[in-house]
JSON list of C-alpha atoms in Angstrom, two decimals:
[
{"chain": "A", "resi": 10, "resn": "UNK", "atom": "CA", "xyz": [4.59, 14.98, 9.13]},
{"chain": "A", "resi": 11, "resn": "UNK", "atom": "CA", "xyz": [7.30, 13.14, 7.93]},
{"chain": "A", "resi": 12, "resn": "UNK", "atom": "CA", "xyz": [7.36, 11.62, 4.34]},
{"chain": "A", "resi": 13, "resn": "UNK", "atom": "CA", "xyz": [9.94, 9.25, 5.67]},
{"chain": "A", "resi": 14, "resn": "UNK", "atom": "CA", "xyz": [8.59, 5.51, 5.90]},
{"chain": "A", "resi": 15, "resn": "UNK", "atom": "CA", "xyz": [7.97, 3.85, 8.93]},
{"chain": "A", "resi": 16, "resn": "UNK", "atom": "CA", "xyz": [11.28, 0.93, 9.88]},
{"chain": "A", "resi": 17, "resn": "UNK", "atom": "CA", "xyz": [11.03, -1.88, 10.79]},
{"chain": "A", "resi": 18, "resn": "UNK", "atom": "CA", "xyz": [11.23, -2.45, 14.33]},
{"chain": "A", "resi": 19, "resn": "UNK", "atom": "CA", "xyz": [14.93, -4.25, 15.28]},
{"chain": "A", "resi": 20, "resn": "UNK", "atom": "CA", "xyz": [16.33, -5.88, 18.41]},
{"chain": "A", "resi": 21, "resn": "UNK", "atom": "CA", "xyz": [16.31, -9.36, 19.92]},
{"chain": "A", "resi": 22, "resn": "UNK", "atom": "CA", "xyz": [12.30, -8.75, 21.41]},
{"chain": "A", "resi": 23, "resn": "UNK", "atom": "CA", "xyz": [10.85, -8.06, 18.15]},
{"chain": "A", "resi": 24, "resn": "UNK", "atom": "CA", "xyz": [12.86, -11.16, 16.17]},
{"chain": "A", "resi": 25, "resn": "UNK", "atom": "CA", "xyz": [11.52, -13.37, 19.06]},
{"chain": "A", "resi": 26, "resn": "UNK", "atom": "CA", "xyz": [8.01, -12.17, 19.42]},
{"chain": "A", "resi": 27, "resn": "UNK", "atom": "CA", "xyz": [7.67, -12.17, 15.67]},
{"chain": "A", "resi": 28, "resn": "UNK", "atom": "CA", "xyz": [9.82, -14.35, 14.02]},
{"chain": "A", "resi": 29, "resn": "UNK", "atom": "CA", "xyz": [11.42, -16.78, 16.35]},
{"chain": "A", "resi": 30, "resn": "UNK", "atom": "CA", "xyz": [8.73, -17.65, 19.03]},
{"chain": "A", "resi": 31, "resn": "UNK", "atom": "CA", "xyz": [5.72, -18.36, 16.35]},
{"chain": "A", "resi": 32, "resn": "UNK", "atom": "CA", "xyz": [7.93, -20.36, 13.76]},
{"chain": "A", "resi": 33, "resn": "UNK", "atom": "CA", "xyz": [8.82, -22.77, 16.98]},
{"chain": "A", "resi": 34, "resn": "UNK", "atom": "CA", "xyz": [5.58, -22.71, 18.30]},
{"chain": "A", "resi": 35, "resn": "UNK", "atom": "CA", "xyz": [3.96, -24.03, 14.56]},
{"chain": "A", "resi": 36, "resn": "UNK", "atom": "CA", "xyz": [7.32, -27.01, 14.14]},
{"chain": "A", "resi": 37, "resn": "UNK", "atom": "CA", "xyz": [6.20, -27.95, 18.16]},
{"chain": "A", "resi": 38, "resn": "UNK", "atom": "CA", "xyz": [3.09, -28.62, 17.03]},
{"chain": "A", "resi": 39, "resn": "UNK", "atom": "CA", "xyz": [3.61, -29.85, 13.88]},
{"chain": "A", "resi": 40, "resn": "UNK", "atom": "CA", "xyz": [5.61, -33.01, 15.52]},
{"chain": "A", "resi": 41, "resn": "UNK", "atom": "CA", "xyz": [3.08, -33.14, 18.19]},
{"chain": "A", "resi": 42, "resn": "UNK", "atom": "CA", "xyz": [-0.12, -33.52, 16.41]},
{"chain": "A", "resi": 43, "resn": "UNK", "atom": "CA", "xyz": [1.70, -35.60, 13.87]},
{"chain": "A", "resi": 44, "resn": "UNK", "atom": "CA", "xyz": [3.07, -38.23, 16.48]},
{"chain": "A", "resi": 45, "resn": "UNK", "atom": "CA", "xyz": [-0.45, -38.19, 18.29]},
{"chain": "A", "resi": 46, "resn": "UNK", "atom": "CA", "xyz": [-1.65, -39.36, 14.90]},
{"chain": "A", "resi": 47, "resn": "UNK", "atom": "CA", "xyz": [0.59, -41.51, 14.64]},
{"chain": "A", "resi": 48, "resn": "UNK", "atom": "CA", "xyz": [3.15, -40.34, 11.75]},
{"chain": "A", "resi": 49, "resn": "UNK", "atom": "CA", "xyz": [6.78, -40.32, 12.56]},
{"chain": "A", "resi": 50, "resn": "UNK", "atom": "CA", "xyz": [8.78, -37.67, 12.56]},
{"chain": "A", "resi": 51, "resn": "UNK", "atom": "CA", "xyz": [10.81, -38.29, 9.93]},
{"chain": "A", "resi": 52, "resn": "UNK", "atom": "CA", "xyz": [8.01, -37.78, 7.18]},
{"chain": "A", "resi": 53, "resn": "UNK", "atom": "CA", "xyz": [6.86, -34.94, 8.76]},
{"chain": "A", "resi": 54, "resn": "UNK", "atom": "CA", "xyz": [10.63, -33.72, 8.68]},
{"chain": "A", "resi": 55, "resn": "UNK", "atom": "CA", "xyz": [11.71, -34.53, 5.25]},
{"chain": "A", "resi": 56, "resn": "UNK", "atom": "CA", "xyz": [9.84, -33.11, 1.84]},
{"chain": "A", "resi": 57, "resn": "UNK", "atom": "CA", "xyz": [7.72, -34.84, 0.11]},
{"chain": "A", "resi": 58, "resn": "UNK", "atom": "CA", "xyz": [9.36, -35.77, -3.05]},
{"chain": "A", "resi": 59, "resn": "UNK", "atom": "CA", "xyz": [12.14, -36.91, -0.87]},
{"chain": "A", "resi": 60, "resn": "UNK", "atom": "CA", "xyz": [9.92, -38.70, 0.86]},
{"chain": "A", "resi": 61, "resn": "UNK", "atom": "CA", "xyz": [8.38, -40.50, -1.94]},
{"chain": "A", "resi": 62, "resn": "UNK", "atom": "CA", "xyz": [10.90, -40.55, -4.80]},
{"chain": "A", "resi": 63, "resn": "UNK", "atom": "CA", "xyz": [9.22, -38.78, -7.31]},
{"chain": "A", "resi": 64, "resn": "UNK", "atom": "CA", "xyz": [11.35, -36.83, -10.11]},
{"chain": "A", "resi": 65, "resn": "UNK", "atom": "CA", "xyz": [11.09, -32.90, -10.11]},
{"chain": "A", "resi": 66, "resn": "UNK", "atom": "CA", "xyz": [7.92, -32.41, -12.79]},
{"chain": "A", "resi": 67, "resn": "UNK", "atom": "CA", "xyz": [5.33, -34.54, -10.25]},
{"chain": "A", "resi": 68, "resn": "UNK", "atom": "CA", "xyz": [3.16, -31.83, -9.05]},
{"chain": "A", "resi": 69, "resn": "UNK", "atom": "CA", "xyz": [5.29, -29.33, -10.23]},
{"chain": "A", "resi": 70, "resn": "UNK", "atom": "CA", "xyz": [2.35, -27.26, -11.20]},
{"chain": "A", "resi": 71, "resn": "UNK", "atom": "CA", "xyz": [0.22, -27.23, -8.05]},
{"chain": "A", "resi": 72, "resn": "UNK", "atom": "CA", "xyz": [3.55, -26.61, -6.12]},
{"chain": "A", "resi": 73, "resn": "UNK", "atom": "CA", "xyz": [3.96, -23.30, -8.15]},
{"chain": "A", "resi": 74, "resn": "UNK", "atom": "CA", "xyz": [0.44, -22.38, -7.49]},
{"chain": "A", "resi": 75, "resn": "UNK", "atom": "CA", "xyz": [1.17, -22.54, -3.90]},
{"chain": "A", "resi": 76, "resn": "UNK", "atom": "CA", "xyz": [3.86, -20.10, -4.30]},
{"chain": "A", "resi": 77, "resn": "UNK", "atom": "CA", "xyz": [1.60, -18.18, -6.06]},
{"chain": "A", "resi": 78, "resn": "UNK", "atom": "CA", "xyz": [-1.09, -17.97, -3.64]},
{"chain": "A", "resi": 79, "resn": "UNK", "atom": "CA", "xyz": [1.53, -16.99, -0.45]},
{"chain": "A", "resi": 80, "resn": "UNK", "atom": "CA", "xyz": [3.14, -14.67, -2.60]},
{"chain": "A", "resi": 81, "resn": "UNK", "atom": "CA", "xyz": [-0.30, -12.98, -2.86]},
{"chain": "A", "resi": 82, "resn": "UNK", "atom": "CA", "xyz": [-0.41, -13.28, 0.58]},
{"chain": "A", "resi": 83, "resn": "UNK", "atom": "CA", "xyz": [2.51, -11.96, 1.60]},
{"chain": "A", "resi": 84, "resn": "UNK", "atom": "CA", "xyz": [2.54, -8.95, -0.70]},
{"chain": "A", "resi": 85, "resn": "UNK", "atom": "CA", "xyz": [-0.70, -7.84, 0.50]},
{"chain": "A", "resi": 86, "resn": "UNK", "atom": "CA", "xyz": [0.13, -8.56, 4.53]},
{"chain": "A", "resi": 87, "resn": "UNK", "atom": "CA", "xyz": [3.67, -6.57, 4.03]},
{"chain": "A", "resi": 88, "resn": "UNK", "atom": "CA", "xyz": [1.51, -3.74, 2.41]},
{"chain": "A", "resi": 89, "resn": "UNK", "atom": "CA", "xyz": [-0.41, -3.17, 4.99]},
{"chain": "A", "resi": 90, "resn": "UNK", "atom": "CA", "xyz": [1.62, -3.82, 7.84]},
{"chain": "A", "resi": 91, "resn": "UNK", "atom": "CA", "xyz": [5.50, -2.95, 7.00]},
{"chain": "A", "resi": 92, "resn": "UNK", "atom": "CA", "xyz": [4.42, 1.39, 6.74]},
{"chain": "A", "resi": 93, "resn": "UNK", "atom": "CA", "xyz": [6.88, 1.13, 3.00]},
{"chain": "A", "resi": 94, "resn": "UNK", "atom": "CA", "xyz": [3.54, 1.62, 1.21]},
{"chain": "A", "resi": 95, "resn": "UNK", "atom": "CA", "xyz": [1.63, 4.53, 3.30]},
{"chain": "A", "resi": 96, "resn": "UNK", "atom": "CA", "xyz": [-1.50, 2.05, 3.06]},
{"chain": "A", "resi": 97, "resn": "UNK", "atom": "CA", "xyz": [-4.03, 2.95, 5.65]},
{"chain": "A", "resi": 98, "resn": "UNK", "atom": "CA", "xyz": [-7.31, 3.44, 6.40]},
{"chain": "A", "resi": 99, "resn": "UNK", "atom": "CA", "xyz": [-10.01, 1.35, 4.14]},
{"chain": "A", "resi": 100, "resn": "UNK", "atom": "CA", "xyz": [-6.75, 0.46, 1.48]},
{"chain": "A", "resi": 101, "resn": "UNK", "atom": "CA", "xyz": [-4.87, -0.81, 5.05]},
{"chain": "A", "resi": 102, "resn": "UNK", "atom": "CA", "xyz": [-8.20, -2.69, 5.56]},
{"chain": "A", "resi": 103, "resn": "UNK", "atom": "CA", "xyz": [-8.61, -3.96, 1.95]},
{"chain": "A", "resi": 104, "resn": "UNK", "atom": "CA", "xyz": [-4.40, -5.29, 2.31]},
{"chain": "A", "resi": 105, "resn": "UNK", "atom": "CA", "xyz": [-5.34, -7.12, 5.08]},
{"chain": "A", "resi": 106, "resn": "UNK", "atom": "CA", "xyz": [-8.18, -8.56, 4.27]},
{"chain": "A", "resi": 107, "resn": "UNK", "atom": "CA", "xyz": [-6.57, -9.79, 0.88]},
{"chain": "A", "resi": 108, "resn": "UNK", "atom": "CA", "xyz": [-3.96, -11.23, 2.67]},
{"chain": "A", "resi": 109, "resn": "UNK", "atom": "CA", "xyz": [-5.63, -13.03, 4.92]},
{"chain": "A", "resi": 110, "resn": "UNK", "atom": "CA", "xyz": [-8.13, -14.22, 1.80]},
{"chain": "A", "resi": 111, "resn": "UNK", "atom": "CA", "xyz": [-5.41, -15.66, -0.32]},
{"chain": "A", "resi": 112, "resn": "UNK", "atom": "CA", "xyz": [-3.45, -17.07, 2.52]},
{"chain": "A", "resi": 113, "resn": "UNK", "atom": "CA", "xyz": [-7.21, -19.44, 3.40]},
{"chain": "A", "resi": 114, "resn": "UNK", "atom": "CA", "xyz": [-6.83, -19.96, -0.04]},
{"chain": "A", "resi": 115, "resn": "UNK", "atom": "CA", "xyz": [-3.13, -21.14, -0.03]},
{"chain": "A", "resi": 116, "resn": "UNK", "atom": "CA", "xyz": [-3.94, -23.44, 2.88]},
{"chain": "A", "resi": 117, "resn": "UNK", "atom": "CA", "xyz": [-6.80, -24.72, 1.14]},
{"chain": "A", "resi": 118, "resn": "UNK", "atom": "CA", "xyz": [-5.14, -25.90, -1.82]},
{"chain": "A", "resi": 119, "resn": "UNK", "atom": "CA", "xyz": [-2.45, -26.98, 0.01]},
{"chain": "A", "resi": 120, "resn": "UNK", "atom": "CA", "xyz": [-4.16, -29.66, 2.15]},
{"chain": "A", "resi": 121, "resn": "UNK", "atom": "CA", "xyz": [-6.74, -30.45, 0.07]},
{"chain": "A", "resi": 122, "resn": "UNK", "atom": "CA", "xyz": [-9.72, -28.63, 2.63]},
{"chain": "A", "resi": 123, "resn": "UNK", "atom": "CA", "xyz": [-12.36, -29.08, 0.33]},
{"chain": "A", "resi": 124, "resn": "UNK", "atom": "CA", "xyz": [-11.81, -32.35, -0.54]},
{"chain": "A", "resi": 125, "resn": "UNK", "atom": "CA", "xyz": [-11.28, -33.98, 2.93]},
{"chain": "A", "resi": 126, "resn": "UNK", "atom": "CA", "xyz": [-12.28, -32.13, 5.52]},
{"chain": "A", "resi": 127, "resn": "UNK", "atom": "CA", "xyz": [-15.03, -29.05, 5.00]},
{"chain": "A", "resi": 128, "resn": "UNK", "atom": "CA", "xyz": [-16.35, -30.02, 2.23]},
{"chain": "A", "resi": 129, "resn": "UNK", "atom": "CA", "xyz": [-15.74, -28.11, -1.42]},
{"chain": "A", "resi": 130, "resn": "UNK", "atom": "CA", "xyz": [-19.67, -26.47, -2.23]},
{"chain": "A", "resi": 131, "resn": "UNK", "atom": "CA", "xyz": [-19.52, -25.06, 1.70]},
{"chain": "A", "resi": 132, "resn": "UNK", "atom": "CA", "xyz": [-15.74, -23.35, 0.90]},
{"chain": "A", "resi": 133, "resn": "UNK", "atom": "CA", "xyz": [-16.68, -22.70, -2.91]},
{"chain": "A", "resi": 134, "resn": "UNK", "atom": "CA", "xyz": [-19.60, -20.61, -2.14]},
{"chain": "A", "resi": 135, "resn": "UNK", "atom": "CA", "xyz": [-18.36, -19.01, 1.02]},
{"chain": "A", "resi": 136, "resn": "UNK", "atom": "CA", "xyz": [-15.24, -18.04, -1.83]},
{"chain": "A", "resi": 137, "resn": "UNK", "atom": "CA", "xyz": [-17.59, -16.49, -3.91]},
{"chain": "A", "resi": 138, "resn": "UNK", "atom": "CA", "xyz": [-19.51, -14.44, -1.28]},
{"chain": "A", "resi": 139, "resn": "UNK", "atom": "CA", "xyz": [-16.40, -13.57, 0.31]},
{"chain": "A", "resi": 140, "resn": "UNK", "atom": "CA", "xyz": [-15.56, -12.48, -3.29]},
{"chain": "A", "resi": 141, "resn": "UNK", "atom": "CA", "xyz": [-18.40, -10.12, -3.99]},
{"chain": "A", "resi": 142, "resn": "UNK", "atom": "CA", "xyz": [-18.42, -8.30, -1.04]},
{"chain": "A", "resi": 143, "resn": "UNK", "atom": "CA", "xyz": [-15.10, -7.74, -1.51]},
{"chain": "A", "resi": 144, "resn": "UNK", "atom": "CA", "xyz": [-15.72, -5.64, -4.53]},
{"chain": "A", "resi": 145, "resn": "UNK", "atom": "CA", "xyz": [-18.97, -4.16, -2.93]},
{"chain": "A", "resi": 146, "resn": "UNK", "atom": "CA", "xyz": [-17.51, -2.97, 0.35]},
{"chain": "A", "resi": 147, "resn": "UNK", "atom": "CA", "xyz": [-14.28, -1.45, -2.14]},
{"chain": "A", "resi": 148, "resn": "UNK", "atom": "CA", "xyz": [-16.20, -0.82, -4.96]},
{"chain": "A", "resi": 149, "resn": "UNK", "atom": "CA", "xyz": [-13.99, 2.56, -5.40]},
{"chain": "A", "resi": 150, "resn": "UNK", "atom": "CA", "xyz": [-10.40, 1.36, -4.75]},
{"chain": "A", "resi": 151, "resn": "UNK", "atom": "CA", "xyz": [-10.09, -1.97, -5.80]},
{"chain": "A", "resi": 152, "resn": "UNK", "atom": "CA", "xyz": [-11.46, -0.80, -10.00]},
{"chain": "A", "resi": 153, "resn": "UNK", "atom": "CA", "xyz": [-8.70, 2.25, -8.80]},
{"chain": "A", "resi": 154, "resn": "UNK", "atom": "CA", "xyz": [-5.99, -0.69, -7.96]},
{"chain": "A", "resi": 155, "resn": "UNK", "atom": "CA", "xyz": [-6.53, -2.95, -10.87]},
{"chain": "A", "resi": 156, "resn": "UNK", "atom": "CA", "xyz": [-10.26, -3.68, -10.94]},
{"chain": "A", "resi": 157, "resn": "UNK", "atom": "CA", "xyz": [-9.82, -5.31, -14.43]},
{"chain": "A", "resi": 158, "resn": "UNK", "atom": "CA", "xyz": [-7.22, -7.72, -12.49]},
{"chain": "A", "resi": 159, "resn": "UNK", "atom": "CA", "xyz": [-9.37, -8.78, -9.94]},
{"chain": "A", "resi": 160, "resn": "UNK", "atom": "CA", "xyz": [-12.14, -9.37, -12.33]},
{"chain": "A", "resi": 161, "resn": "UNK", "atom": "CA", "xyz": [-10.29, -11.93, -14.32]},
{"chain": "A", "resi": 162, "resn": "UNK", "atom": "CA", "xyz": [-8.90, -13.98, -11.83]},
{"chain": "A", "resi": 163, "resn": "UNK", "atom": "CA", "xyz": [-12.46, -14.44, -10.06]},
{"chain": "A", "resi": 164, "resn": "UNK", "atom": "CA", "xyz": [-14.03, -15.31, -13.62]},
{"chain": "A", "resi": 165, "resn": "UNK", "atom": "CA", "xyz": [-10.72, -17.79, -14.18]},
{"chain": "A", "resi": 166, "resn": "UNK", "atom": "CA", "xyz": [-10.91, -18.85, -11.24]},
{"chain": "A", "resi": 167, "resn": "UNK", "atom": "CA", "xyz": [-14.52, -19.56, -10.87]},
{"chain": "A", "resi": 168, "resn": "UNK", "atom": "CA", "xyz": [-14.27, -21.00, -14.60]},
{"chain": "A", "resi": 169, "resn": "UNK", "atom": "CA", "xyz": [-12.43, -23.61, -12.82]},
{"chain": "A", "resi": 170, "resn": "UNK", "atom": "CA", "xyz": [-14.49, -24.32, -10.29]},
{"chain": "A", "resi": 171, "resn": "UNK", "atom": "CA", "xyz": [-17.48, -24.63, -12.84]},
{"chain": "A", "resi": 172, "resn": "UNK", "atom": "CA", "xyz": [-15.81, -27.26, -14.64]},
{"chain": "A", "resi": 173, "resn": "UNK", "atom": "CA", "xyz": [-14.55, -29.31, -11.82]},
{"chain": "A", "resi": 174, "resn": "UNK", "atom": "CA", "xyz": [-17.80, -29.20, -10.66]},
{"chain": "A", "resi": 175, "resn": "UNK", "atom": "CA", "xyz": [-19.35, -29.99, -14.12]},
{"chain": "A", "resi": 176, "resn": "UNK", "atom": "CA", "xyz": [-16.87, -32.16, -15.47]},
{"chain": "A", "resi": 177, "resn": "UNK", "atom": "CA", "xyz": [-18.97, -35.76, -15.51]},
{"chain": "A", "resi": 178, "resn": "UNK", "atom": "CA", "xyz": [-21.67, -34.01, -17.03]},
{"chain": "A", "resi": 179, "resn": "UNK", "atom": "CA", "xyz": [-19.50, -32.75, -20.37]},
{"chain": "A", "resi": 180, "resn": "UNK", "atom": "CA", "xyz": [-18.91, -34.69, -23.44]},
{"chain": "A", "resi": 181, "resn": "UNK", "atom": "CA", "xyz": [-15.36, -34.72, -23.08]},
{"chain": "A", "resi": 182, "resn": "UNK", "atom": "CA", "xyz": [-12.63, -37.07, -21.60]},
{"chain": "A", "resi": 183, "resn": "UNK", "atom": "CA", "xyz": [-11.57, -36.13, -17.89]},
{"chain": "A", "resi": 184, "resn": "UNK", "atom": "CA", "xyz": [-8.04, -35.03, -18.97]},
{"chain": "A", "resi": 185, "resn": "UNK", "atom": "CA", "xyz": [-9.22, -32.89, -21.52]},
{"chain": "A", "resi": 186, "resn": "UNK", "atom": "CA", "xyz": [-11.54, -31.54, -18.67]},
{"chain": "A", "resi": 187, "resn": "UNK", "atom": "CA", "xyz": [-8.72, -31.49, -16.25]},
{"chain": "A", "resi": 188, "resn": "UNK", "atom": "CA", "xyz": [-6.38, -29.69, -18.78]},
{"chain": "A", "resi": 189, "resn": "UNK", "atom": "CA", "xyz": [-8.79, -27.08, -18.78]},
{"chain": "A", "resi": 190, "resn": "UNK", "atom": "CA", "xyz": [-10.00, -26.88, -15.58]},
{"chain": "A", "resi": 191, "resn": "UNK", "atom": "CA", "xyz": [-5.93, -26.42, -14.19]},
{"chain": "A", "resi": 192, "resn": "UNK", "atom": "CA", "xyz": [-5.44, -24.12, -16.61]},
{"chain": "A", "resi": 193, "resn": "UNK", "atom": "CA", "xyz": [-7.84, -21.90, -15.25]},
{"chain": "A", "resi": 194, "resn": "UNK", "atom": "CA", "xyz": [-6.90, -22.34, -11.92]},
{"chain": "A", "resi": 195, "resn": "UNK", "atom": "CA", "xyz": [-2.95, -21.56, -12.82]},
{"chain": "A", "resi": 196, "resn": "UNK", "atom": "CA", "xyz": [-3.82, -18.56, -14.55]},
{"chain": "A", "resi": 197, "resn": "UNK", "atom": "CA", "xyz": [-6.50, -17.39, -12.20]},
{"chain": "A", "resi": 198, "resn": "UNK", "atom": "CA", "xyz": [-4.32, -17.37, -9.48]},
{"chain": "A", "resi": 199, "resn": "UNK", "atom": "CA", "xyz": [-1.43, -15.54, -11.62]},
{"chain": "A", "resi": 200, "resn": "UNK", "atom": "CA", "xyz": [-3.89, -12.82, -12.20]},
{"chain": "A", "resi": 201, "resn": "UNK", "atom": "CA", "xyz": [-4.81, -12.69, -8.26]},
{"chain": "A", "resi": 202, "resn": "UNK", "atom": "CA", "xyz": [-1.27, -12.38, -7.89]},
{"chain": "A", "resi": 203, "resn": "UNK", "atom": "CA", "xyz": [-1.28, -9.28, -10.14]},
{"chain": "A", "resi": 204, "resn": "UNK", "atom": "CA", "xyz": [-3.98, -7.50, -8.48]},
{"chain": "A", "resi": 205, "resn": "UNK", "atom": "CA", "xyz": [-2.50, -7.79, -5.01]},
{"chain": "A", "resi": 206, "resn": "UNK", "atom": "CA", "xyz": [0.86, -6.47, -6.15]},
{"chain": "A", "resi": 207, "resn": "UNK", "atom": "CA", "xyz": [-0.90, -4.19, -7.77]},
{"chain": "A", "resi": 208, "resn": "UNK", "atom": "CA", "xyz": [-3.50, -2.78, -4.89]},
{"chain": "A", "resi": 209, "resn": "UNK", "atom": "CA", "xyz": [-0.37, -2.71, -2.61]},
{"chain": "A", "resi": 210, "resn": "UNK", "atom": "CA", "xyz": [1.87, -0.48, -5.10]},
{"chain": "A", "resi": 211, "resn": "UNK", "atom": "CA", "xyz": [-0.76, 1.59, -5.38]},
{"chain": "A", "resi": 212, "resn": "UNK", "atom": "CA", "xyz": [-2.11, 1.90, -1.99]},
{"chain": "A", "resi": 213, "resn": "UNK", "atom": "CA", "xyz": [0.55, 5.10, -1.46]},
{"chain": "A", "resi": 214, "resn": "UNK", "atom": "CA", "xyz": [-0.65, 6.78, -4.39]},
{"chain": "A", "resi": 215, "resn": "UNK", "atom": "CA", "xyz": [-4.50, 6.93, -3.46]},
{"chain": "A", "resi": 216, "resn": "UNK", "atom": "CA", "xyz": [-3.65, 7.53, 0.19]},
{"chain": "A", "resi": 217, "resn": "UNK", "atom": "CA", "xyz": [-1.74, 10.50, -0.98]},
{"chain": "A", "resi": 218, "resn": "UNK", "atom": "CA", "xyz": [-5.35, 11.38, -3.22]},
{"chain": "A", "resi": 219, "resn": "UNK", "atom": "CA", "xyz": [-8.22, 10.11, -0.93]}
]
């Protein structure tokens, strides 16, 4: 067997079918929902803080976290899927199941799912369950990975989600709360961050050892 890693697969097919074709598909519908509720174009088009004016530190934080949580993503999608790693197997299954984890989670923060639409104690304890039998079904690779990793950021960012939830109820001002609270949440998803990078890199090394 070779020890080479898998390539890549190039040509025109592959950029379309995987690249091209999906990316039109998703700005097609984009503009099409949009306009059939009503929003023009143009401020589905332009960003944001064009859109609105605001200087550079306005959300600055919760933008960052987003690129937190796809970077999590991504890492643990290209682990699994690109062959560079040698992932397979139950650490294949773990990448992929990470990915798609922290990409829900991306989208939720995002566009605000648990505020508008689902509703946040449904998605907050379907988190947590998703959470735990995470670690039980991996029990062995993911303390192997970076166990201490993923421990943190679920106790950050469940910390966070204890005090948003708890926040009237403590004897101290909301933006002391909030300060808190975002903390958590920042850090917490820095630390997910970590243990995805981490369970990728090391997804050659106990494929090599099973």
């Amino acid at each position: 067997m070779s020890d080479t890693p898998s390539q890549p697969r190039a040509g025109l097919v592959p950029l379309l079918r995987l690249a091209l074709l999906p990316a039109l598909l998703v700005y097609v519908l984009a503009l099409w929902l949009s306009g059939a509720a009503g929003i023009e174009a143009e401020l589905v088009l332009r960003d944001l803080a064009q859109t609105c004016k605001y200087p550079l530190g306005v959300g600055l934080l919760s933008n960052l976290g987003y690129l937190l949580w796809m970077a999590a993503a991504a890492i643990a999608f290209f682990g699994a899927l690109s062959g560079v790693t040698g992932a397979r197997g139950r650490h294949c299954q773990l990448l992929l199941l990470g990915g798609g984890f922290s990409l829900l989670l991306a989208l939720d923060d995002m566009f605000l799912l648990h505020d508008r639409y689902i509703g946040a104690t449904f998605l907050y304890a379907l988190y947590a369950v998703f959470a735990v039998a995470l670690l039980l079904r991996y029990r062995s690779l993911v303390p192997a990975l970076g166990g201490l990793s993923f421990l943190v950021a679920v106790a950050l960012l469940g910390g966070s989600v204890i005090l948003d939830a708890l926040q009237e109820a403590l004897p101290f001002g909301y933006n002391a709360v909030q300060l808190v609270e975002e903390g958590f949440k920042f850090l917490g998803i820095a630390a997910w961050l970590f243990f995805w990078w981490q369970a990728a890199a090391g997804a050659s090394r106990l494929s090599a050892n099973p």
